[in-house]
CSV table of C-alpha atoms in Angstrom, one decimal:
chain,number,residue,atom,x,y,z
A,14,MET,CA,-0.7,15.8,5.9
A,15,ASN,CA,-4.0,14.2,6.3
A,16,ILE,CA,-3.1,10.9,7.8
A,17,VAL,CA,-6.1,8.4,7.3
A,18,SER,CA,-6.6,4.9,8.2
A,19,VAL,CA,-7.8,2.0,6.0
A,20,SER,CA,-10.8,1.6,8.1
A,21,ASP,CA,-12.1,5.1,7.5
A,22,ILE,CA,-11.3,4.7,3.7
A,23,TYR,CA,-13.8,1.5,3.8
A,24,LYS,CA,-16.1,3.1,5.9
A,25,ASP,CA,-16.6,5.9,3.2
A,26,ASN,CA,-15.5,8.5,5.7
A,27,ILE,CA,-12.7,9.7,3.1
A,28,THR,CA,-13.7,11.7,0.0
A,29,VAL,CA,-12.6,10.1,-3.3
A,30,ASN,CA,-10.2,12.0,-5.0
A,31,SER,CA,-8.7,13.8,-1.9
A,32,LEU,CA,-5.2,13.8,-1.1
A,33,ILE,CA,-4.3,11.4,1.8
A,34,THR,CA,-1.5,9.9,3.6
A,35,VAL,CA,-1.7,6.1,4.8
A,36,CYS,CA,0.9,4.7,7.3
A,37,GLY,CA,1.3,1.2,7.0
A,38,TRP,CA,3.1,-2.2,6.2
A,39,ILE,CA,3.4,-4.2,3.1
A,40,ARG,CA,1.4,-7.1,2.5
A,41,SER,CA,2.3,-7.8,-1.1
A,42,ARG,CA,3.9,-6.3,-4.1
A,43,ARG,CA,3.4,-7.2,-7.8
A,44,ASN,CA,5.4,-5.4,-10.5
A,45,SER,CA,3.9,-4.6,-13.9
A,46,LYS,CA,6.1,-4.7,-17.2
A,47,SER,CA,4.5,-1.4,-18.1
A,48,GLY,CA,6.6,0.6,-15.3
A,49,PHE,CA,4.3,0.5,-12.1
A,50,SER,CA,4.0,-1.7,-8.9
A,51,PHE,CA,0.8,-2.8,-6.9
A,52,LEU,CA,1.5,-2.5,-3.3
A,53,SER,CA,-1.1,-4.0,-1.0
A,54,VAL,CA,-0.6,-2.0,2.4
A,55,TYR,CA,-2.3,-2.6,5.7
A,56,ASP,CA,-2.4,-0.7,8.6
A,57,GLY,CA,-3.9,-2.7,11.5
A,58,SER,CA,-7.2,-0.8,11.8
A,59,CYS,CA,-9.2,-3.5,10.0
A,60,PHE,CA,-8.8,-6.6,8.1
A,61,TYR,CA,-8.7,-4.9,4.7
A,62,SER,CA,-5.7,-3.6,2.8
A,63,ILE,CA,-5.6,-0.8,0.4
A,64,GLN,CA,-3.8,-1.1,-3.0
A,65,VAL,CA,-1.4,1.6,-3.7
A,66,ILE,CA,-0.2,2.0,-7.3
A,67,ALA,CA,3.4,3.2,-7.5
A,68,CYS,CA,4.6,4.3,-11.0
A,69,ASN,CA,8.4,4.2,-12.3
A,70,THR,CA,8.2,8.3,-12.3
A,71,LEU,CA,8.5,8.1,-8.1
A,72,LYS,CA,12.0,9.2,-7.6
A,73,ASN,CA,12.8,6.2,-5.4
A,74,TYR,CA,10.9,3.5,-7.6
A,75,TYR,CA,14.1,1.6,-8.7
A,76,GLU,CA,16.1,2.1,-5.6
A,77,GLU,CA,13.4,1.2,-3.0
A,78,ILE,CA,9.9,0.4,-4.2
A,79,LEU,CA,11.1,-2.6,-6.2
A,80,SER,CA,12.7,-3.8,-3.2
A,81,LEU,CA,10.0,-3.8,-0.9
A,82,THR,CA,8.8,-7.1,0.8
A,83,ILE,CA,6.2,-8.3,3.3
A,84,GLY,CA,6.6,-6.5,6.4
A,85,CYS,CA,8.4,-3.4,5.2
A,86,SER,CA,6.8,-0.3,6.6
A,87,ILE,CA,6.0,2.9,4.6
A,88,VAL,CA,4.4,6.0,4.4
A,89,VAL,CA,2.0,6.7,1.1
A,90,PHE,CA,1.0,10.1,-0.1
A,91,GLY,CA,-1.4,10.2,-2.9
A,92,HIS,CA,-5.1,10.5,-4.4
A,93,LEU,CA,-7.8,8.1,-3.3
A,94,SER,CA,-9.7,6.9,-6.1
A,95,LEU,CA,-12.3,4.3,-7.1
A,96,SER,CA,-10.4,1.2,-8.4
A,97,ILE,CA,-11.1,-0.1,-12.0
A,98,GLY,CA,-10.3,-3.4,-10.7
A,99,SER,CA,-12.8,-5.8,-9.5
A,100,GLU,CA,-10.6,-7.1,-6.3
A,101,GLN,CA,-11.0,-3.9,-4.5
A,102,LYS,CA,-13.3,-0.8,-4.1
A,103,TYR,CA,-10.6,2.0,-3.6
A,104,GLU,CA,-6.9,2.2,-4.4
A,105,ILE,CA,-4.4,5.1,-3.8
A,106,VAL,CA,-2.5,6.4,-6.7
A,107,SER,CA,0.7,7.3,-5.0
A,108,LYS,CA,2.7,10.7,-5.4
A,109,LYS,CA,5.3,9.9,-2.8
A,110,ILE,CA,6.1,6.9,-0.8
A,111,THR,CA,8.7,6.9,2.0
A,112,VAL,CA,10.1,3.7,3.5
A,113,LEU,CA,10.4,3.8,7.2
A,114,GLY,CA,11.6,0.4,8.0
A,115,TRP,CA,13.1,-2.6,5.9
A,116,VAL,CA,12.8,-6.2,6.7
A,117,GLU,CA,16.5,-7.3,7.1
A,118,ASN,CA,15.7,-11.1,6.0
A,119,ALA,CA,12.8,-11.4,4.1
A,120,ASN,CA,13.1,-15.2,3.7
A,121,THR,CA,12.8,-15.9,7.3
A,122,TYR,CA,10.0,-13.1,7.9
A,123,PRO,CA,7.1,-15.1,9.6
A,124,MET,CA,4.2,-13.5,8.2
A,125,SER,CA,2.7,-14.2,4.6
A,126,ALA,CA,0.6,-12.5,2.2
A,127,LYS,CA,-2.3,-14.6,2.8
A,128,LYS,CA,-5.3,-13.5,4.9
A,129,HIS,CA,-5.1,-13.9,8.8
A,130,SER,CA,-7.9,-14.9,11.1
A,131,MET,CA,-8.2,-13.5,14.7
A,132,GLU,CA,-6.5,-16.4,15.9
């Protein structure tokens, strides 16, 4: 298991198309009608987050992935690839996502999906 930081990815220290593991927290989740979700994951190593593509073929997609909220902690294993979208340079196409921790009451969780300053 090759655990890497989001910072190392954006510093181009990680080879594209390699299998990697990223540990972090959910910043946002968008679901597609086509059977996959976009997860924005940050790990605290830099201001950036990385987009993770979670397909409905993951065995925990319907039970866990669709229930992820801001602040849930996860481990993502997948291929690092160049993003097709214009919003980010890289993305991870997940092969496995493990949920480590849940936010008990997402409605009262103090963090939002917006970008935060150093203050």
